[in-house]
Coordinates of C-alpha atoms in Angstrom, one line a residue:
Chain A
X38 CA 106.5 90.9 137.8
X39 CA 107.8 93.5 135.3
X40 CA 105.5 92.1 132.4
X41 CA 102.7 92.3 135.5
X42 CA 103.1 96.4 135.9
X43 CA 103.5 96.3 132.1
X44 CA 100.4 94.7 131.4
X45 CA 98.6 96.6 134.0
X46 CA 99.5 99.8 132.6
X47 CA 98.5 98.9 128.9
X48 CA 95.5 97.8 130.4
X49 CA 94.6 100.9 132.3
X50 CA 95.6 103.3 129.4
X51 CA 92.9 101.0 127.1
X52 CA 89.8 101.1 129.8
X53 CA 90.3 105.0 129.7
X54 CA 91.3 105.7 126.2
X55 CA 87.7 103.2 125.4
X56 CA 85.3 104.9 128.4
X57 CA 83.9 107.2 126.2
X58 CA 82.9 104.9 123.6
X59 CA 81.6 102.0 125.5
X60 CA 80.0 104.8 127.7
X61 CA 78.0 105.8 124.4
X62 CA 77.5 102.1 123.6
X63 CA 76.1 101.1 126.1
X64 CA 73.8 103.6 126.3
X65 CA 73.0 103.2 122.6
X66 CA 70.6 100.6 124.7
X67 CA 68.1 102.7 126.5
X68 CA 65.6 105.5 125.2
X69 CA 66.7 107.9 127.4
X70 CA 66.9 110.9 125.6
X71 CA 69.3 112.4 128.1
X72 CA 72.8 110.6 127.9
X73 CA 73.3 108.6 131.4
X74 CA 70.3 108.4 131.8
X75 CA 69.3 104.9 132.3
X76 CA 65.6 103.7 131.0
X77 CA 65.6 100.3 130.9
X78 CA 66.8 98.3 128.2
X79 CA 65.9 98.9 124.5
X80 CA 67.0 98.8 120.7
X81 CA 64.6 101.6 119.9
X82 CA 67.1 104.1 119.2
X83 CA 68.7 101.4 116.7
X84 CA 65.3 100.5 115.0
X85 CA 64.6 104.1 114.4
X86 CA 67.9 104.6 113.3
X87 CA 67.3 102.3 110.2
X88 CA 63.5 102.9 110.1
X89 CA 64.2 106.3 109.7
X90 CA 61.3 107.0 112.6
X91 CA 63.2 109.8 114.6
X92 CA 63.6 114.0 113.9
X93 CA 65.3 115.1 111.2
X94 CA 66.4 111.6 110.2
X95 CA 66.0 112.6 106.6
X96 CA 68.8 115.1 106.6
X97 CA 71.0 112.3 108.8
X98 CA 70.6 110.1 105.9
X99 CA 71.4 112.3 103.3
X100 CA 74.4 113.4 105.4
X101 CA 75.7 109.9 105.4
X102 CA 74.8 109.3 101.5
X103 CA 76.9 112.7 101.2
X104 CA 79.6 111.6 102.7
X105 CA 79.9 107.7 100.8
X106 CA 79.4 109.5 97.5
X107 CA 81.7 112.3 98.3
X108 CA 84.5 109.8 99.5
X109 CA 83.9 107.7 97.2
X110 CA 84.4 110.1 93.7
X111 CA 87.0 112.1 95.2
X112 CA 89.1 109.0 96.2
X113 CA 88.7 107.0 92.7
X114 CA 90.0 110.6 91.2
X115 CA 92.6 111.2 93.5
X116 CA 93.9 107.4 92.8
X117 CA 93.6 108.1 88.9
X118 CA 95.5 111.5 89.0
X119 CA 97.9 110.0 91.9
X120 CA 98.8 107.3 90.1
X121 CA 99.3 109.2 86.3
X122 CA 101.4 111.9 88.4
X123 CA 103.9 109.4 90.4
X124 CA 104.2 107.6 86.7
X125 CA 105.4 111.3 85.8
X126 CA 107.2 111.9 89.3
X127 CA 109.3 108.8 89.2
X128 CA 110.2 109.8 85.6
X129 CA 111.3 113.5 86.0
X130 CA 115.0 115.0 87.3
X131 CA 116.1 117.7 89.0
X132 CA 114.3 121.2 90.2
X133 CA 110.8 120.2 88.5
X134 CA 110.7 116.6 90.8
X135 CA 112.1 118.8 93.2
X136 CA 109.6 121.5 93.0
X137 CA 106.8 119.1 92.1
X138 CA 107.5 116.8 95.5
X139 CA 107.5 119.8 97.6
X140 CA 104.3 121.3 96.5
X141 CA 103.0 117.4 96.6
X142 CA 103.9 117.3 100.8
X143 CA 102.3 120.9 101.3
X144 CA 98.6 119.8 102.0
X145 CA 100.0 116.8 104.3
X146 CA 101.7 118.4 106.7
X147 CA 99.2 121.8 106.4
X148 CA 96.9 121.8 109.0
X149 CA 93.0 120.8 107.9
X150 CA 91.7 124.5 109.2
X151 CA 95.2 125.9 106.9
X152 CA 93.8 123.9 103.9
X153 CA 90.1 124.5 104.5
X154 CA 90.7 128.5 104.4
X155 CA 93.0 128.5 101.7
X156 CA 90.5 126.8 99.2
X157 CA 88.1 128.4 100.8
X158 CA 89.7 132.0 99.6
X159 CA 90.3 130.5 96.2
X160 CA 86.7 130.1 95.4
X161 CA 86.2 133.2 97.0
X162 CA 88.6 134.6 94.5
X163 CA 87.7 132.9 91.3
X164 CA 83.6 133.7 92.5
X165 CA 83.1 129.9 92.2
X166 CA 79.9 129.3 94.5
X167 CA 80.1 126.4 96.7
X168 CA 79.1 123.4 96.9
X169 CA 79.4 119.4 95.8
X170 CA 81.8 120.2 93.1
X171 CA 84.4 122.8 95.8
X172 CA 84.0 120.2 98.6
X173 CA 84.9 116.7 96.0
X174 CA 87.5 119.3 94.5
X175 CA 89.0 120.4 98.3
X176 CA 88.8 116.5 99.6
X177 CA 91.0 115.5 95.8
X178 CA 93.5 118.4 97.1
X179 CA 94.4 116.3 99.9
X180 CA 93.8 113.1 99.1
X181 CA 95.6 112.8 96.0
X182 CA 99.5 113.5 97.9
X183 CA 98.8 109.8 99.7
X184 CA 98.2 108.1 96.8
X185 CA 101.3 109.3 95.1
X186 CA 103.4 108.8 97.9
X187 CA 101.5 104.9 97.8
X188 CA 102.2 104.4 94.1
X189 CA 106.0 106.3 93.9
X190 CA 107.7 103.0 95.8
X191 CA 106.2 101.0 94.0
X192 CA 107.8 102.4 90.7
X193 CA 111.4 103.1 92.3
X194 CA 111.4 99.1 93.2
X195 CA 110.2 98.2 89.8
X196 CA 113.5 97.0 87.6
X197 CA 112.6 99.1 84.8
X198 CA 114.1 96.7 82.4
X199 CA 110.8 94.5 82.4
X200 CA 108.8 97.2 80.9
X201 CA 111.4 97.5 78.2
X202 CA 111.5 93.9 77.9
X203 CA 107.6 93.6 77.0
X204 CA 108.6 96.6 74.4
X205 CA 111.2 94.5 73.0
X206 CA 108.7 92.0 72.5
X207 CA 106.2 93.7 70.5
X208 CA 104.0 95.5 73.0
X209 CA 102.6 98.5 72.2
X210 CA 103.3 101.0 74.9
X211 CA 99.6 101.5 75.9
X212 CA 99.1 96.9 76.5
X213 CA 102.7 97.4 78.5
X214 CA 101.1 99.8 80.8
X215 CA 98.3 97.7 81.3
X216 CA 99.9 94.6 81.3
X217 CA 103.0 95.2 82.7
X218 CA 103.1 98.4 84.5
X219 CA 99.5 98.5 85.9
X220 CA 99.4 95.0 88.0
X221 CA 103.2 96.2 89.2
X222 CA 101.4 99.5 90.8
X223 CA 98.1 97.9 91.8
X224 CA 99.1 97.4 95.2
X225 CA 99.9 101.1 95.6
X226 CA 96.9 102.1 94.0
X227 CA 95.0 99.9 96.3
X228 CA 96.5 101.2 99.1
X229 CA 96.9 105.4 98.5
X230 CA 92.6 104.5 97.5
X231 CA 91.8 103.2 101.1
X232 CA 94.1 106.2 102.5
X233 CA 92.3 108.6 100.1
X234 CA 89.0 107.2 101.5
X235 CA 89.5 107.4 105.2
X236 CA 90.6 110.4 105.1
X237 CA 87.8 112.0 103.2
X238 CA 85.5 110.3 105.6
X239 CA 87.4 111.5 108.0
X240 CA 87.7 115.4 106.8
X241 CA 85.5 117.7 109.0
X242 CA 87.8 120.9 108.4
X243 CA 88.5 121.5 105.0
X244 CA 84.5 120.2 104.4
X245 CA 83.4 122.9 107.1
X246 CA 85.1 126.0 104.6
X247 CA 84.7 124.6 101.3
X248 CA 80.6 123.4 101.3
X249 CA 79.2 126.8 101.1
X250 CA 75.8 127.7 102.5
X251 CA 73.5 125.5 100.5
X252 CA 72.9 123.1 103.4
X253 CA 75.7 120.6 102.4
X254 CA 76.1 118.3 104.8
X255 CA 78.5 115.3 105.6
X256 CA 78.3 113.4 108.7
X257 CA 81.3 115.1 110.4
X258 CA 79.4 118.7 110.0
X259 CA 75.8 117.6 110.8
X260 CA 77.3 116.5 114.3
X261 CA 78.8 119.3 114.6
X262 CA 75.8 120.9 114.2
X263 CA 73.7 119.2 115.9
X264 CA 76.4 118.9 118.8
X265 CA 76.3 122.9 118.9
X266 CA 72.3 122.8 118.7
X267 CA 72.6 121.5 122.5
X268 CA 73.0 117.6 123.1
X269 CA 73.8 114.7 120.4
X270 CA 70.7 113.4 119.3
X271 CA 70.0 109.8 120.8
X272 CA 69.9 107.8 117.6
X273 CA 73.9 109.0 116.8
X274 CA 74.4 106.6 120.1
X275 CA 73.8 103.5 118.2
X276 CA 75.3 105.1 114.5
X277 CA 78.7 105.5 116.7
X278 CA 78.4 102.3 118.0
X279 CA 77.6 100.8 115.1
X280 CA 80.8 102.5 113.3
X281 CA 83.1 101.5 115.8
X282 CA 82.5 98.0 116.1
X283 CA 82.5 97.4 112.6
X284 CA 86.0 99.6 111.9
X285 CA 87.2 97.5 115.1
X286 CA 86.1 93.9 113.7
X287 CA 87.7 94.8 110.8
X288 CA 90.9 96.0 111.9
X289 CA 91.4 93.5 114.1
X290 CA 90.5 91.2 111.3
X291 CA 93.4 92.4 108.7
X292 CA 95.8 92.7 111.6
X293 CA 95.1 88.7 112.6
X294 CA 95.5 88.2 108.7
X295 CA 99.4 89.7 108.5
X296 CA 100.2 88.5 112.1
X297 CA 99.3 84.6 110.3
X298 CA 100.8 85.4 107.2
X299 CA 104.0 86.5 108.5
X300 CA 104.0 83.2 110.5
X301 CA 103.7 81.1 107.6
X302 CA 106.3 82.7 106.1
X303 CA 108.9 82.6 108.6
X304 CA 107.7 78.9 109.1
X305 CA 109.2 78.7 105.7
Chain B
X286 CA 110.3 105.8 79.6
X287 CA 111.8 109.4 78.9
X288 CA 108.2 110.8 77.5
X289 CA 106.8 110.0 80.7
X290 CA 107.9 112.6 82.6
X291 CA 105.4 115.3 80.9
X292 CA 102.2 112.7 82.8
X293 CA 103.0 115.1 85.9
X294 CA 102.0 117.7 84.0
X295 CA 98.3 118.1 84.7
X296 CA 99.3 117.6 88.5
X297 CA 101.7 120.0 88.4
X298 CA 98.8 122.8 87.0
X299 CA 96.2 121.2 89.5
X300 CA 98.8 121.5 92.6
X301 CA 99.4 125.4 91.5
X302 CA 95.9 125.7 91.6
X303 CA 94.9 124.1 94.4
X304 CA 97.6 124.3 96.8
X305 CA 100.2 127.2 95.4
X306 CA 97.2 129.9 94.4
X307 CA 95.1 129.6 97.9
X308 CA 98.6 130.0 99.8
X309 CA 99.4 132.8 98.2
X310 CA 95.8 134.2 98.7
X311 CA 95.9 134.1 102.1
X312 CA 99.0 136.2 101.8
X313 CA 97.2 138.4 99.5
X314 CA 93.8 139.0 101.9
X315 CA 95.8 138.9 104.9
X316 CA 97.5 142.6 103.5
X317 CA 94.4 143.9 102.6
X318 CA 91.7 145.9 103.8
X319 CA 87.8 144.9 103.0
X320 CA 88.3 147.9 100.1
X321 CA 91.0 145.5 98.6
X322 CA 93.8 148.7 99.5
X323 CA 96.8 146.9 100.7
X324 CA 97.5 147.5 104.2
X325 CA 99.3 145.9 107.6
X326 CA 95.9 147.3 109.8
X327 CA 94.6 143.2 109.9
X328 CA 98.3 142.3 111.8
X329 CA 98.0 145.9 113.8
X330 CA 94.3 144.9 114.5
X331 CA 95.6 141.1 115.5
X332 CA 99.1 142.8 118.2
X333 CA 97.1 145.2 119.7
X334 CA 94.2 142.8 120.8
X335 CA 94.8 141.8 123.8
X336 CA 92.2 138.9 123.8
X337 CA 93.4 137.6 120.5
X338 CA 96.7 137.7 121.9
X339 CA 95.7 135.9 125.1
X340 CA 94.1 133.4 122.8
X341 CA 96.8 132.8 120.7
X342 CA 99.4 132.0 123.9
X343 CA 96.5 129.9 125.4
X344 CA 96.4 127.7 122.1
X345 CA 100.2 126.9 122.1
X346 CA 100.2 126.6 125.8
X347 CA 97.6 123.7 125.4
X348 CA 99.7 122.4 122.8
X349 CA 102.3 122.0 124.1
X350 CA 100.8 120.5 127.3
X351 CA 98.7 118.0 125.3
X352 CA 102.0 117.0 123.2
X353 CA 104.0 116.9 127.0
X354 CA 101.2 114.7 128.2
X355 CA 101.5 112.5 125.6
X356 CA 105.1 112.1 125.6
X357 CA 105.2 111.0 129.2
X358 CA 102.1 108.9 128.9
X359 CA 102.5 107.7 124.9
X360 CA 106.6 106.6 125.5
X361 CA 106.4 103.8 128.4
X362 CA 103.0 102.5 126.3
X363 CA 104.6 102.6 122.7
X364 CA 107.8 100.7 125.1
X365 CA 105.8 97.8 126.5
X366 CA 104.2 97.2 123.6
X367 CA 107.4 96.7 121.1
X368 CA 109.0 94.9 123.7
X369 CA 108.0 91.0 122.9
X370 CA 108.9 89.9 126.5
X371 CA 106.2 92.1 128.2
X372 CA 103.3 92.0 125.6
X373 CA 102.9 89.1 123.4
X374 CA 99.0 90.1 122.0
X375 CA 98.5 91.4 118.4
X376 CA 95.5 92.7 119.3
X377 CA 97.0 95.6 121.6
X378 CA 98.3 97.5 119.3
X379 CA 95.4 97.0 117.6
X380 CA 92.9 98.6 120.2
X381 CA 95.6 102.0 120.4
X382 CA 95.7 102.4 116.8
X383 CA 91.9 101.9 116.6
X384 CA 90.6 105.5 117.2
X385 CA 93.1 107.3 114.6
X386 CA 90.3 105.6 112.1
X387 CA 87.5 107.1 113.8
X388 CA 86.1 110.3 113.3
X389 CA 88.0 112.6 115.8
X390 CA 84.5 115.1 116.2
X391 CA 82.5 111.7 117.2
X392 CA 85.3 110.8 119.5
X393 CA 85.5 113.9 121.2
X394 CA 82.1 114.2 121.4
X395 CA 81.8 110.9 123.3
X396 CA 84.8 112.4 125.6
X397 CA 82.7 115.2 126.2
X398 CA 79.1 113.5 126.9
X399 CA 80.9 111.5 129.8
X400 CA 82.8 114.1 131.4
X401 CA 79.5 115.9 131.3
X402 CA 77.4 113.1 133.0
X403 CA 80.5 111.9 135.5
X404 CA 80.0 115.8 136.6
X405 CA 83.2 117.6 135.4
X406 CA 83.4 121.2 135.0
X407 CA 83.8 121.7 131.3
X408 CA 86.8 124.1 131.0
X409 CA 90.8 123.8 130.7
X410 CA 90.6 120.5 132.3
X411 CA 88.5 119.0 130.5
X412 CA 89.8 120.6 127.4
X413 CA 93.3 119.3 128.0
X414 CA 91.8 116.0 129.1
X415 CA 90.0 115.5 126.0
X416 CA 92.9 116.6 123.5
X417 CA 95.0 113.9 125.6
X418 CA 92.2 111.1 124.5
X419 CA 92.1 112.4 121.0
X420 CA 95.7 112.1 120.3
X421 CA 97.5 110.0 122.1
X422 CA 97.2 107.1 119.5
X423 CA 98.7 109.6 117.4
X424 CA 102.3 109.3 119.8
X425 CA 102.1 105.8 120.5
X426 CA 101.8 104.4 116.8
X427 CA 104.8 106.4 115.4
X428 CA 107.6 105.7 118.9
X429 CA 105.9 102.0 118.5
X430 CA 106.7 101.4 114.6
X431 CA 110.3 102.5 115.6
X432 CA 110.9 100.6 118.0
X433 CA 109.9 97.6 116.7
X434 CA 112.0 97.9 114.0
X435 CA 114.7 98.7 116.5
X436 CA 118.1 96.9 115.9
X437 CA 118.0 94.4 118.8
X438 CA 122.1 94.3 118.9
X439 CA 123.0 97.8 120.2
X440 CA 121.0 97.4 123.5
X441 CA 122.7 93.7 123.6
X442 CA 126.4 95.4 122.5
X443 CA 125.8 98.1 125.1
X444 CA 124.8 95.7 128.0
X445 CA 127.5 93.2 127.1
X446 CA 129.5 96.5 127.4
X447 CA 128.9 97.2 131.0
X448 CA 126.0 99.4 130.5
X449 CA 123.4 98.7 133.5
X450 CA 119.8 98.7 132.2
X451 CA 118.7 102.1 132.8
X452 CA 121.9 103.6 131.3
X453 CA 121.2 101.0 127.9
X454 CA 117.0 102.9 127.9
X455 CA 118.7 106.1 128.2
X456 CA 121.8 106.0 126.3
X457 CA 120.9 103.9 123.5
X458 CA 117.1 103.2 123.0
X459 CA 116.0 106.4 123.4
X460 CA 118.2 108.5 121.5
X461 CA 117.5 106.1 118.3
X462 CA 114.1 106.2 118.8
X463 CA 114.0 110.0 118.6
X464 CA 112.6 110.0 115.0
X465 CA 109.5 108.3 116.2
X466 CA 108.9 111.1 118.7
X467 CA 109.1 113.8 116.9
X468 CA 107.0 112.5 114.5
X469 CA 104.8 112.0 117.2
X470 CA 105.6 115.5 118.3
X471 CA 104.3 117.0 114.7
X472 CA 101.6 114.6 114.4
X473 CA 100.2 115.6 118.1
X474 CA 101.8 119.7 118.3
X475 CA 99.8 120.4 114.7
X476 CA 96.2 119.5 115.2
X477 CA 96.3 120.9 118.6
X478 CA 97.5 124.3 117.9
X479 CA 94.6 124.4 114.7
X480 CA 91.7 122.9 116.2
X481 CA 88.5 124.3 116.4
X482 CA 85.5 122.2 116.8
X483 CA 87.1 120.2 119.2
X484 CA 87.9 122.8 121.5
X485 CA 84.4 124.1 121.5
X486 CA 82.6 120.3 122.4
X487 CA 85.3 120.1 125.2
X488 CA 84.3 123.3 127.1
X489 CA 81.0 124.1 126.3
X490 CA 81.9 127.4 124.3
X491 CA 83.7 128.6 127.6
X492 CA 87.3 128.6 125.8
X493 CA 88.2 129.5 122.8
X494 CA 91.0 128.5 120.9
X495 CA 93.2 130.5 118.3
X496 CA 91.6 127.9 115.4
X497 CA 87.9 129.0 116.7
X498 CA 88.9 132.8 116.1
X499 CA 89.8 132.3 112.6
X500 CA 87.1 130.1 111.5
X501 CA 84.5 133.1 113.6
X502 CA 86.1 135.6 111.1
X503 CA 85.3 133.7 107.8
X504 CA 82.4 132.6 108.4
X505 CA 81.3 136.5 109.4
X506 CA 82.5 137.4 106.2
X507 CA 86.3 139.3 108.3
X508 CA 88.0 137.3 105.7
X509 CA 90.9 139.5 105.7
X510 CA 91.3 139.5 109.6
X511 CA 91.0 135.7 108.8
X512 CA 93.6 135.5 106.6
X513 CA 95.8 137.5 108.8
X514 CA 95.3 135.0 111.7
X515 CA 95.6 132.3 109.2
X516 CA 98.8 133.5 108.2
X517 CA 99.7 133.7 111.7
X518 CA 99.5 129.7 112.5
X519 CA 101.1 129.2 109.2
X520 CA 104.1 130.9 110.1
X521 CA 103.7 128.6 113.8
X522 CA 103.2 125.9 111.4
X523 CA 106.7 126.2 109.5
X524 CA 108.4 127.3 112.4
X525 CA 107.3 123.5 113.9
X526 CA 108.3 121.7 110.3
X527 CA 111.4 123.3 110.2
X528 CA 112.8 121.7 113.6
X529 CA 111.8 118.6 112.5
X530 CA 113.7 119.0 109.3
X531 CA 116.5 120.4 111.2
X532 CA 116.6 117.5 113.8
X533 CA 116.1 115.1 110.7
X534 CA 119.5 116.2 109.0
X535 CA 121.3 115.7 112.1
X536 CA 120.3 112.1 112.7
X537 CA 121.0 111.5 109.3
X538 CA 124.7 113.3 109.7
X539 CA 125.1 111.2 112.5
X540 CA 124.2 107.8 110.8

């Protein structure tokens, strides 16, 4: 009876928490251009979604190119600089780890709007106009603290002995990092990148302040945008949908994965 | 291994740049005048107004609501679903963490769209509503990861003690879990008390938010009023991060 109430409860929190998104979804299916308004059933909006065949869908598509390539550059530096700091980090003693790990938690617990003006009155300050190269710069500020904080367990479980060891051996310092060091940190690495990634793709905020006015856009501002321009434009119905249920498959997909391999393991 | 403590180096000159420096610009605009004079006229400008003020108290009365809300709805979820005896599925958890990896602005927007069509008046109820479906994820996942990793043994020791099952929840489980909420507590309190888009998709406009008046004033070129205001939530900000440091040193004491 308990687990009945339980389960009802869970249940009823999911069907509202999800309304909004299966509302969208669902009418993802119709042409209305007015949301809830139903049409009739259609995949138009999705067809002209990848067809391109709707307004402005050029500046849609170079919102979402924008925001890959942005993601993309500033999480593979963020991982590089992450991972060559925490090397440093787990290395250093007293007031300069100190000093270094507090300035390192600053732009995780700042608020995004905090972090967007600040950088945003840097280049104001150093008349650095704004553009790719302040919004990849902004989105390394943030993203690089994760992948530190991914990477530094990773060293402080290490037995440091094993690097010495490969010295011992006759390793050159440089084929120890790589082959003794590196694959110990990979997982780290692996994980502060996806971190770094999301949460550039994520970013709407610090984006918003840092992009100037030369018409940058990622796919966070250009809804904004066109949210404030009066209505979401009909082919963002399928894009959402499309988002979701892929972020969900996969999810859902990794989480299966550990629930199965922690079975096998306690099988063992 | 010794050498390797100059790598941080670089990171240490790129976290003075890019995090020190703009801090301590926003400092430096928020005392200044548009002539560049120094000057205490922005925080004059800010006390004296009484809309900004009113603004300013509605933002951390919203806050604190939408972190209250989430409490009382977020605990009893994060409960059931730790609790192996009344959920069993994986995928649960699953479907709450879900939206934390979805764009918060497309979210909200969807929140918006259907309160819109089922008819709802777009204002504080809405707005409240909306921060609610935004963050609650945000308080389940942290009370939930504690939970889980809850010691089983003190609820048994305390039962096998004499303690009935409500006196066990309230005595023992909840007091441990405490971490988890607070964390929840920062990880909900924070974005509510900053944000700005979402405030503006969630009442048409109608109400602004203390996060909307600062990003008004930079983007009108007021950068100094901005960075007055700015300075404002910061000091919010570290007010907030402090008590959870505070309450952190006490658990820790007590363990």
């Amino acid at each position: 009876m308990k687990r009945f109430f339980a389960q009802c409860y869970i249940w009823l929190l999911l069907v509202v928490l999800y309304a909004p998104i299966v509302f969208i979804a669902v009418f993802s299916f119709t042409e209305s251009k007015v949301l809830g308004n139903w049409t009739g059933f259609s995949t138009k909006l999705y067809t002209n979604l990848f067809t391109g065949d709707m307004q402005g869908s050029g500046s849609l598509m170079s919102a979402i190119q924008n925001t890959l390539l942005i993601a993309l550059v500033a999480a593979s530096i963020s991982t590089l600089i992450g991972t060559i700091a925490a090397i440093g980090i787990h290395n250093m003693k007293g007031r300069g780890k100190q000093a270094i790990t507090f300035l390192n938690n600053i732009p995780m617990l700042n608020p995004d709007i905090i972090t967007g003006v600040s950088l945003f009155l840097l280049f104001v300050f150093l008349h650095i106009s704004q553009g790719y190269t302040t919004v990849i710069l902004a989105h390394i500020t943030f993203c690089t603290p994760y992948v530190v904080l991914s990477v530094l367990p990773k060293l402080t479980q290490m037995n440091p002995n094993i690097y010495e060891a490969a010295l011992d051996l006759g390793a050159t310092p440089f084929y120890a990092l790589r082959k003794v060091l590196l694959p110990i940190l990979k997982p780290g690495m692996v994980s502060g990148f996806i971190l770094a990634f999301t949460m550039s793709l994520d970013d709407f905020a610090v984006t918003f302040f840092t992009r100037g006015t030369i018409g940058l856009d990622t796919l966070s501002t250009y809804i904004y945008t066109d949210a404030r321009k009066g209505g979401l434009t009909p082919e963002l119905r399928p894009m959402i949908t499309i988002l979701f249920v892929g972020i969900l498959a996969l999810l859902i997909i990794i989480n299966l994965r550990k629930a199965r391999a922690a079975e096998k393991a306690n099988a063992k | 291994m010794t050498k390797r403590s100059t790598w941080a180096l670089p990171y240490a000159i790129f976290l003075v740049l890019f995090v020190a420096l703009p801090l301590i610009l926003i400092m430096f605009y928020a005392f200044r005048d548009a002539g560049g004079d120094f000057t205490f006229g922005n925080f004059v400008k800010f006390f004296t107004d009484k809309d900004a003020i009113e603004t300013f108290a509605l933002s951390l009365e919203v806050a604190i609501e939408n972190t209250g809300i989430c409490i009382l709805l977020g605990y009893p979820a994060a409960w059931i679903l730790a609790n192996k005896k009344l959920n069993k599925s994986a995928v649960t958890i699953v479907l709450f963490i879900m939206p934390m990896w979805i764009n918060a602005l497309m979210r909200t927007l969807a929140t918006a769209e259907l309160f819109n069509v089922l008819g709802f008046q777009l204002g504080k109820g809405t707005l409240l509503a909306g921060m609610v479906y935004d963050y609650l994820p945000f308080m389940i996942y942290p009370i939930y990861n504690i939970l889980e990793k809850m010691d089983k043994s003190y609820a048994e020791a305390a039962s096998d003690l004499g303690a009935t099952p409500w006196q066990v929840f309230w005595k023992v489980q909840v007091p441990l879990s405490m971490p988890g909420v607070i964390s929840g507590i920062m990880m909900v309190f924070m974005p509510t008390v900053s944000t700005f888009a979402i405030s503006e998709f969630l009442t048409n406009n109608k109400i602004k938010l203390f996060g909307t008046i600062i990003q008004e004033n930079i983007n009108s070129g007021m950068w100094n009023y901005g960075a007055a205001l700015s300075l404002v939530m910061l000091v919010i900000i570290g007010i907030t991060s402090l008590l959870q440091d505070s309450k952190k040193n006490l658990n820790e004491g007590r363990v």
